[in-house]
Coordinates of N, CA and C in Angstrom, one line a residue:
X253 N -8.8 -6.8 -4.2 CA -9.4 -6.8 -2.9 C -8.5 -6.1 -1.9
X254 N -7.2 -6.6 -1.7 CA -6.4 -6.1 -0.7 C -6.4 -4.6 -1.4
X255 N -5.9 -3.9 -2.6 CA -6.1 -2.8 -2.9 C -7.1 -1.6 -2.1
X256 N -8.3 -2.4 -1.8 CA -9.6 -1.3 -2.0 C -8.6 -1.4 -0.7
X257 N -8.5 -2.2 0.1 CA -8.6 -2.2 1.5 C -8.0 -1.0 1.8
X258 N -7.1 -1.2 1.0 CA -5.3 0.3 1.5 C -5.9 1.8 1.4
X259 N -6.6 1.7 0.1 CA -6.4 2.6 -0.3 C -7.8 3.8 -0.4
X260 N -7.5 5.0 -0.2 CA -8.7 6.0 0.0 C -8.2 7.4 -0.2
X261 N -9.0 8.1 -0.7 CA -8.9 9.6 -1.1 C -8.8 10.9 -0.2
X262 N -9.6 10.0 0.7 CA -9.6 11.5 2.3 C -10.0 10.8 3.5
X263 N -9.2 11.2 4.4 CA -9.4 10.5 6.1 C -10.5 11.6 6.3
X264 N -11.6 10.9 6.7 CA -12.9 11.3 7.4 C -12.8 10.9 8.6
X265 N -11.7 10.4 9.7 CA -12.0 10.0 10.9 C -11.7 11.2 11.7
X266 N -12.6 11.7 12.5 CA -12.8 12.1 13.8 C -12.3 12.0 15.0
X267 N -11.3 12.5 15.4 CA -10.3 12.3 16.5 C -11.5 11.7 18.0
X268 N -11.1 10.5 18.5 CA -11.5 10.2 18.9 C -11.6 10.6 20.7
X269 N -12.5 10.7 21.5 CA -12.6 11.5 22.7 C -13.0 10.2 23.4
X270 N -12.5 10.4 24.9 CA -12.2 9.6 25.9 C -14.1 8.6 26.1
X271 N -14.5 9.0 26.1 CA -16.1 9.3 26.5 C -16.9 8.2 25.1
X272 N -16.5 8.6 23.5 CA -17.1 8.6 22.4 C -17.4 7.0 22.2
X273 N -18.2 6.7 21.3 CA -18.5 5.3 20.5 C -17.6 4.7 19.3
X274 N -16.4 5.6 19.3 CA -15.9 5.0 17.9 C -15.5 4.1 17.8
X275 N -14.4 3.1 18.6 CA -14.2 2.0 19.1 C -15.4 0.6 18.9
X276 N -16.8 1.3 19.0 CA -17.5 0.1 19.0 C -18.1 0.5 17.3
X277 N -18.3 1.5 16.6 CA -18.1 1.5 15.4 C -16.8 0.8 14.7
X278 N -16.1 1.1 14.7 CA -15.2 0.4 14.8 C -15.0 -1.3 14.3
X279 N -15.6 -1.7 15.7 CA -15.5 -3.3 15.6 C -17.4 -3.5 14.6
X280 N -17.7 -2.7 14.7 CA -19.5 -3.3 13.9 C -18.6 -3.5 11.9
X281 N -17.5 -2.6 11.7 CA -17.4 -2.2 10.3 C -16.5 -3.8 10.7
X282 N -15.4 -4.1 11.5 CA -15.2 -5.3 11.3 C -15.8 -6.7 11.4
X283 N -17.1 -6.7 11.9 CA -18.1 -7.4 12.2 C -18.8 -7.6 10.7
X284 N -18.9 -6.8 10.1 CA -19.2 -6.7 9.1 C -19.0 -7.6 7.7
X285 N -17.3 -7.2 8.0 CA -16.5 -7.7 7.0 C -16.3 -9.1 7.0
X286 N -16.4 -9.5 7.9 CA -16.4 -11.1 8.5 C -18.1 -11.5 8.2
X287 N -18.7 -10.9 8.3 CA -20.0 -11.7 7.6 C -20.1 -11.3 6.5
X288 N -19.3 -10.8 5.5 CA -19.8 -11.1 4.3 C -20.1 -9.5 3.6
X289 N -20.3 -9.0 4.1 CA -21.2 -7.8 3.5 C -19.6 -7.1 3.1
X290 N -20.4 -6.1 1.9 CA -19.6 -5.8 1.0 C -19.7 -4.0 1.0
X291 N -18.9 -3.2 0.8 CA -19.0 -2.3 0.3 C -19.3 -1.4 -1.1
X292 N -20.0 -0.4 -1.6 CA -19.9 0.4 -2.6 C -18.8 1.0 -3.2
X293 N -18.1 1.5 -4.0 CA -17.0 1.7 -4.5 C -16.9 3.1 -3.6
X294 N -17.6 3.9 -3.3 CA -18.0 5.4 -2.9 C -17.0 5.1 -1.3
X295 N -17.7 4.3 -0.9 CA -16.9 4.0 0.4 C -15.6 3.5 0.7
X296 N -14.7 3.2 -0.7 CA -13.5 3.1 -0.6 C -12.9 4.4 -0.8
X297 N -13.4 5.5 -1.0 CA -12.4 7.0 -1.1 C -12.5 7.5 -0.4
X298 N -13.5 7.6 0.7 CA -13.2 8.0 2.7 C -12.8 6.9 3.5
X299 N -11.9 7.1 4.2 CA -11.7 6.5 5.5 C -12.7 6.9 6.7
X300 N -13.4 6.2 7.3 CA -14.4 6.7 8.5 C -13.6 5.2 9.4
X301 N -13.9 5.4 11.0 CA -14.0 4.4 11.6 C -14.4 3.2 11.3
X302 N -15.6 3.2 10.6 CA -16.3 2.4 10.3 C -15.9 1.3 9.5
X303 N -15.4 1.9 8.3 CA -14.8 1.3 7.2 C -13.7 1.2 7.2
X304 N -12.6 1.4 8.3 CA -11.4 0.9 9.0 C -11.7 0.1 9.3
X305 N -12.2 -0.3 10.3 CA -12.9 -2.1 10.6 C -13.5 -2.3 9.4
X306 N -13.6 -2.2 8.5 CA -14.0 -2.8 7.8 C -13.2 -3.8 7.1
X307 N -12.1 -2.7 6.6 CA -10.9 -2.7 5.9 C -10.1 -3.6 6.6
X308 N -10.0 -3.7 7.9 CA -9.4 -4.4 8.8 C -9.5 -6.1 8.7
X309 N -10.9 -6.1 9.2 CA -11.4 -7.4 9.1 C -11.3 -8.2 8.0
X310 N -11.3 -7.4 6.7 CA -11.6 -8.1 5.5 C -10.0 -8.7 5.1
X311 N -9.0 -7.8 5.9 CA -7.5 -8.0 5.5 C -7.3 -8.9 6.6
X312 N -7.6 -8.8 7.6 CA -7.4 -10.4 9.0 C -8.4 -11.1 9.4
X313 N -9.6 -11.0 9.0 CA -10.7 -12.1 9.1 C -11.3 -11.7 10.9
X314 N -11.3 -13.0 11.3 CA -12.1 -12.7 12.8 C -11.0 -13.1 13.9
X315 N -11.1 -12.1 14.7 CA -9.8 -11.9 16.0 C -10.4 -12.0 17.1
X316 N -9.3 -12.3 17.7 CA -10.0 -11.7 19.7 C -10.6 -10.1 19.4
X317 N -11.4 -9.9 20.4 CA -11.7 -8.6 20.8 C -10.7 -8.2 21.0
X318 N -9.5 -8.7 22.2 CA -8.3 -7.8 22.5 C -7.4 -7.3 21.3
X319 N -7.5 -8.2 20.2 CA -6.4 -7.9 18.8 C -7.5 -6.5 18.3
X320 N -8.7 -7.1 18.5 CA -9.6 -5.8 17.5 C -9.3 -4.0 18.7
X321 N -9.3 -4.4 19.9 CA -8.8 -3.6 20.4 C -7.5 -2.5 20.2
X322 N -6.8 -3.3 19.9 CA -5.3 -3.2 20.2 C -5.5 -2.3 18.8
X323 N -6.2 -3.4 17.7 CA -5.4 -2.4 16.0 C -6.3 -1.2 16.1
X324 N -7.1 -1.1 16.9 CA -8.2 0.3 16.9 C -7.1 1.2 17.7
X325 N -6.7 1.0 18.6 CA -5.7 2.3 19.8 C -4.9 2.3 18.4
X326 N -4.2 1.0 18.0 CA -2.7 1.6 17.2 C -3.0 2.2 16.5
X327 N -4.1 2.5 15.4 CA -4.7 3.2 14.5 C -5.0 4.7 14.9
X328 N -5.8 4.7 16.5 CA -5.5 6.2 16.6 C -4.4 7.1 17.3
X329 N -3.6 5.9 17.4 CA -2.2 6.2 17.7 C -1.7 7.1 16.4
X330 N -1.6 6.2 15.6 CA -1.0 5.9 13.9 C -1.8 8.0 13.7
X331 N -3.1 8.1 13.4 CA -3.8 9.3 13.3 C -3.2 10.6 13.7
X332 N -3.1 10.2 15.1 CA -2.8 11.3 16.3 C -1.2 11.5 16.0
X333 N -0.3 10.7 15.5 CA 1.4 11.0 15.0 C 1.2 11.8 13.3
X334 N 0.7 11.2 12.4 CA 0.6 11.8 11.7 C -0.3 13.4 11.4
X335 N -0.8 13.8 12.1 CA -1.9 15.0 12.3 C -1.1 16.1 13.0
X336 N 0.3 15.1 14.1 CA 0.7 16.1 14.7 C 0.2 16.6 16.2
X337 N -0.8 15.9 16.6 CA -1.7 15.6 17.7 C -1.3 15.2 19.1

């Protein structure tokens, strides 16, 4: 379980713009994970926003908004250093 979580074949996330929805995708993939719903094996070899919260939730369970906030910036923090960004 902790495995799928880590691990993935190609970052599919989308640099995120001032303006955009990813943030609340984001928390729906962590919302997700906390109720229960499950992924396909297909969806552990892309990284998307989505399945970052996913991946998230399923590894910390259910948080404040402000924590689900926070690991979403540090995340595209984390993106934006490694891209070179």
């Amino acid at each position: 379980m902790v495995n799928e979580a880590l691990t993935y074949e190609a970052d599919k996330r989308v640099f995120p713009d001032p303006d955009d929805q990813r943030l609340d995708v984001f928390k729906e993939g962590w919302r997700k994970a906390n109720n229960g719903e499950e992924y396909g094996e297909n969806a552990h070899s892309e990284l998307s926003w989505h399945n970052l919260g996913w991946r998230l939730g399923k590894l910390f369970g259910e948080t404040s908004e402000e924590m689900k906030d926070e690991m979403y910036m540090w995340s595209v923090k984390q993106q934006r250093e490694e891209s070179g960004h």
